[in-house]
Amino acid sequence: MSSASCLLSEKQFLCSICLDLFKDPLTTPCGHNFCKNCITQHWDVNHCSQCPLCKRDCDARPELEINTYIREMVAQFRLKAQQKACGSNSEQQAAKPGEIPCDLCSETKLKALKSCLVCLLFYCETHLEPHLTSPRLKKHQLMEPVENLEEMLCKKHDKTLELFCKTDQTCICCLCSVLVHKSHQFVPLSHQYEAVRVELKKMEPELKKKIQINRLKVQEIKEAIKIVKMLDQHPPTFFLASAFWVSSRCQTFCVALSP
């Protein structure tokens, strides 16, 4: 059985209704396989006994038996996935202070590798696997782990904030662009981010220059305070000789600090 499973892929054991591994697989008279609950609910909802794949009809709902071979193969795939998860857990790093931990790790919280904007959860490498393999979860939007994940979603429509409205200077979702901001000018959020980054990069030399000037002003103020303390410790004659200098320096400081 183990040698046979090596020649088969996990995709061959996915239910075409739920798009997940078979659970209690049943085989229809036409030879197709489905989860027991999936095919039962499909027939109940549609009031028929038709195969969802080939559309073959049965006169009456057939009494289907569990396909033990497929169930055993699926069990082996699940076991293999669990063993792989255990092995990868030992290689992954535990989340350090300041790092975002995985929401699904029960014991040692591993470092989150991605976050899902649909599930609103953080996943380590192991728990991220279903989002990379399951056709249903592949549709979810993944991104780098960030704090306050809920802030990445539109509060009105519960959709990802993907656009930036230049008219209102705010982040919006795709539904906002056609409902609330229909006549406004907007660009992809990534484009706006890049534009702001470039602009800040241009301002960096000037900002550094202003920081240096302010540091010099602070140093001059500290020197003035130091002189005032010295005046308190010397006789009036020293004060009279230094008063004019202190007064002129204070005026200079006030002018320099004024906006």
Coordinates of C-alpha atoms in Angstrom, one line a residue:
M1 CA 0.0 0.0 0.0
S2 CA 2.8 2.4 0.8
S3 CA 4.5 1.8 -2.5
A4 CA 1.3 2.4 -4.3
S5 CA 0.6 5.7 -2.5
C6 CA 4.0 7.0 -3.7
L7 CA 2.7 6.7 -7.3
L8 CA -0.5 8.5 -6.6
S9 CA -1.0 12.2 -5.9
E10 CA -3.1 13.8 -3.3
K11 CA -5.2 15.6 -6.0
Q12 CA -6.6 12.2 -7.1
F13 CA -8.3 11.9 -3.7
L14 CA -10.0 15.3 -3.6
C15 CA -13.8 15.5 -3.6
S16 CA -15.0 17.5 -6.5
I17 CA -17.8 19.1 -4.4
C18 CA -15.9 20.3 -1.3
L19 CA -12.4 20.3 -3.0
D20 CA -10.9 18.6 0.1
L21 CA -9.6 15.1 0.8
F22 CA -12.4 12.5 0.8
K23 CA -14.1 11.9 4.1
D24 CA -16.1 8.6 4.1
P25 CA -15.8 8.3 0.3
L26 CA -18.7 6.8 -1.6
T27 CA -18.6 5.6 -5.2
T28 CA -21.6 6.2 -7.5
P29 CA -22.8 3.6 -10.1
C30 CA -21.0 5.7 -12.8
G31 CA -17.7 5.3 -11.0
H32 CA -17.2 8.7 -9.5
N33 CA -16.3 9.3 -5.9
F34 CA -17.5 11.9 -3.4
C35 CA -17.6 12.5 0.4
K36 CA -20.6 10.8 2.0
N37 CA -22.0 14.1 3.4
C38 CA -21.2 16.0 0.1
I39 CA -23.1 13.7 -2.2
T40 CA -26.0 13.2 0.2
Q41 CA -26.5 17.0 0.7
H42 CA -26.1 17.5 -3.1
W43 CA -28.9 15.1 -3.8
D44 CA -31.1 16.5 -1.0
V45 CA -30.8 20.1 -2.2
N46 CA -31.3 19.3 -5.8
H47 CA -34.0 16.6 -5.3
C48 CA -32.4 14.2 -7.7
S49 CA -29.9 11.3 -7.9
Q50 CA -27.7 12.7 -10.6
C51 CA -23.9 12.5 -10.6
P52 CA -22.5 16.0 -10.2
L53 CA -19.7 15.2 -12.6
C54 CA -21.1 13.2 -15.6
K55 CA -24.8 14.2 -15.0
R56 CA -25.8 10.5 -15.2
D57 CA -29.3 10.0 -13.6
C58 CA -30.4 7.1 -11.5
D59 CA -34.0 6.1 -11.4
A60 CA -33.9 5.9 -7.6
R61 CA -31.3 7.0 -5.1
P62 CA -28.7 4.2 -4.9
E63 CA -27.6 2.7 -1.6
L64 CA -23.9 3.5 -1.7
E65 CA -21.2 1.8 0.4
I66 CA -18.0 3.3 1.8
N67 CA -15.1 2.8 -0.6
T68 CA -12.6 1.2 1.9
Y69 CA -9.7 1.4 -0.5
I70 CA -10.0 5.1 -1.1
R71 CA -10.6 5.7 2.6
E72 CA -7.4 3.8 3.4
M73 CA -5.4 5.8 0.9
V74 CA -6.7 9.1 2.2
A75 CA -5.8 8.0 5.8
Q76 CA -2.2 7.4 4.6
F77 CA -2.1 10.8 3.0
R78 CA -3.3 12.5 6.2
L79 CA -0.8 10.5 8.3
K80 CA 2.0 11.5 5.9
A81 CA 1.0 15.2 6.2
Q82 CA 1.0 15.0 10.0
Q83 CA 4.4 13.4 10.0
K84 CA 5.7 16.1 7.7
A85 CA 4.2 18.8 10.0
C86 CA 5.9 17.3 13.0
G87 CA 9.3 17.2 11.2
S88 CA 9.0 20.8 10.0
N89 CA 8.0 22.1 13.4
S90 CA 11.4 21.0 14.9
E91 CA 13.2 23.0 12.1
Q92 CA 11.1 26.2 12.4
Q93 CA 11.9 28.9 14.9
A94 CA 9.8 29.8 17.9
A95 CA 8.4 33.4 17.7
K96 CA 10.7 35.8 19.5
P97 CA 9.6 38.9 21.4
G98 CA 8.4 41.4 18.8
E99 CA 7.7 38.8 16.2
I100 CA 4.2 37.7 15.3
P101 CA 3.3 34.1 16.4
C102 CA 1.2 31.5 14.6
D103 CA -2.4 31.5 15.7
L104 CA -2.8 27.8 15.3
C105 CA 0.3 26.5 17.2
S106 CA -1.0 25.0 20.4
E107 CA 2.2 24.5 22.4
T108 CA 5.3 26.3 21.2
K109 CA 4.2 29.3 19.2
L110 CA 6.2 29.3 16.0
K111 CA 7.0 32.5 14.0
A112 CA 4.2 33.4 11.6
L113 CA 5.3 33.2 7.9
K114 CA 2.1 34.7 6.4
S115 CA -1.2 36.2 7.4
C116 CA -4.6 35.6 5.6
L117 CA -6.9 38.5 5.0
V118 CA -9.9 36.2 4.7
C119 CA -9.3 34.1 7.8
L120 CA -7.7 37.0 9.7
L121 CA -5.2 34.6 11.2
F122 CA -1.4 34.3 11.2
Y123 CA 0.2 31.0 10.0
C124 CA 3.6 29.4 10.5
E125 CA 5.1 27.3 7.7
T126 CA 3.3 24.1 8.8
H127 CA -0.2 25.6 9.3
L128 CA 0.2 27.6 6.1
E129 CA 0.3 24.4 4.0
P130 CA -3.5 24.0 3.5
H131 CA -3.6 27.6 2.0
L132 CA -1.0 26.5 -0.6
T133 CA -2.5 23.1 -1.5
S134 CA -6.3 23.2 -1.0
P135 CA -8.0 24.7 -4.1
R136 CA -10.6 26.3 -1.9
L137 CA -8.0 28.0 0.4
K138 CA -5.8 29.0 -2.5
K139 CA -8.3 31.7 -3.3
H140 CA -7.6 33.4 0.0
Q141 CA -5.3 36.5 0.0
L142 CA -2.0 36.0 1.8
M143 CA 0.4 38.7 2.9
E144 CA 3.3 39.3 5.1
P145 CA 2.5 39.2 8.8
V146 CA 1.5 42.6 10.2
E147 CA 0.0 43.7 13.5
N148 CA -3.7 44.8 13.6
L149 CA -4.6 42.7 10.6
E150 CA -8.2 43.9 10.8
E151 CA -7.1 47.4 9.8
M152 CA -6.2 46.1 6.4
L153 CA -10.0 45.5 5.7
C154 CA -12.7 48.0 4.8
K155 CA -15.0 48.5 7.7
K156 CA -18.0 48.9 5.4
H157 CA -17.6 46.0 3.0
D158 CA -15.1 43.7 4.8
K159 CA -12.9 43.7 1.7
T160 CA -9.2 44.2 1.4
L161 CA -8.1 47.8 1.2
E162 CA -6.4 47.7 -2.3
L163 CA -6.9 51.3 -3.6
F164 CA -6.1 54.9 -2.5
C165 CA -8.6 57.6 -3.2
K166 CA -6.7 60.8 -4.1
T167 CA -9.8 62.9 -3.8
D168 CA -10.5 62.0 -0.2
Q169 CA -6.9 61.0 0.7
T170 CA -8.0 57.6 2.2
C171 CA -7.6 53.9 1.5
I172 CA -10.6 52.1 0.0
C173 CA -11.7 48.7 -1.2
C174 CA -12.9 47.6 -4.7
L175 CA -16.5 48.0 -3.7
C176 CA -15.9 51.5 -2.3
S177 CA -14.5 52.5 -5.7
V178 CA -17.8 51.7 -7.5
L179 CA -20.3 52.6 -4.7
V180 CA -18.9 55.5 -2.6
H181 CA -16.0 56.9 -4.6
K182 CA -17.3 56.3 -8.1
S183 CA -16.5 59.7 -9.5
H184 CA -13.2 60.1 -7.5
Q185 CA -9.7 59.7 -8.6
F186 CA -8.0 56.6 -7.2
V187 CA -4.9 54.5 -7.8
P188 CA -3.7 51.1 -6.5
L189 CA -2.5 51.3 -2.9
S190 CA 0.9 49.9 -3.9
H191 CA 1.4 52.8 -6.4
Q192 CA 0.6 55.4 -3.7
Y193 CA 2.9 53.7 -1.2
E194 CA 5.7 53.8 -3.8
A195 CA 5.0 57.5 -4.6
V196 CA 5.1 58.4 -0.9
R197 CA 8.3 56.4 -0.3
V198 CA 10.0 58.2 -3.2
E199 CA 8.9 61.6 -1.9
L200 CA 10.2 60.9 1.6
K201 CA 13.5 59.7 0.1
K202 CA 13.8 63.1 -1.6
M203 CA 13.1 64.9 1.7
E204 CA 15.6 62.8 3.6
P205 CA 18.7 65.1 3.1
E206 CA 16.7 68.2 4.1
L207 CA 15.3 66.5 7.1
K208 CA 18.7 65.4 8.3
K209 CA 20.0 68.9 7.8
K210 CA 17.2 70.3 10.0
I211 CA 17.9 67.7 12.6
Q212 CA 21.5 68.7 12.7
I213 CA 20.6 72.4 13.0
N214 CA 18.2 71.7 15.9
R215 CA 20.9 69.7 17.6
L216 CA 23.3 72.7 17.5
K217 CA 20.5 74.9 18.8
V218 CA 19.9 72.6 21.7
Q219 CA 23.7 72.5 22.5
E220 CA 23.8 76.3 22.5
I221 CA 20.9 76.4 24.9
K222 CA 22.6 74.0 27.2
E223 CA 25.7 76.2 27.2
A224 CA 23.6 79.2 28.1
I225 CA 22.0 77.4 31.0
K226 CA 25.5 76.4 32.2
I227 CA 26.6 80.0 32.1
V228 CA 23.5 81.1 34.1
K229 CA 24.4 78.6 36.8
M230 CA 27.9 80.0 36.9
L231 CA 26.5 83.5 37.4
D232 CA 24.7 82.3 40.4
Q233 CA 27.9 81.2 42.0
H234 CA 30.0 84.4 41.3
P235 CA 30.0 88.0 42.7
P236 CA 27.9 90.8 41.1
T237 CA 31.0 92.3 39.4
F238 CA 31.3 89.1 37.3
F239 CA 27.6 89.3 36.5
L240 CA 27.9 92.9 35.3
A241 CA 30.8 92.0 33.0
S242 CA 28.8 89.1 31.5
A243 CA 25.3 90.5 31.4
F244 CA 25.5 92.0 28.0
W245 CA 26.9 88.8 26.5
V246 CA 24.2 86.7 28.1
S247 CA 21.5 89.1 26.9
S248 CA 22.7 89.1 23.3
R249 CA 23.0 85.3 23.2
C250 CA 19.5 84.8 24.6
Q251 CA 18.1 87.1 21.9
T252 CA 19.9 85.0 19.3
F253 CA 18.4 81.8 20.7
C254 CA 14.9 83.2 20.7
V255 CA 15.2 84.3 17.0
A256 CA 16.7 80.9 16.0
L257 CA 13.9 79.0 17.7
S258 CA 11.1 81.2 16.4
P259 CA 9.1 79.5 13.5

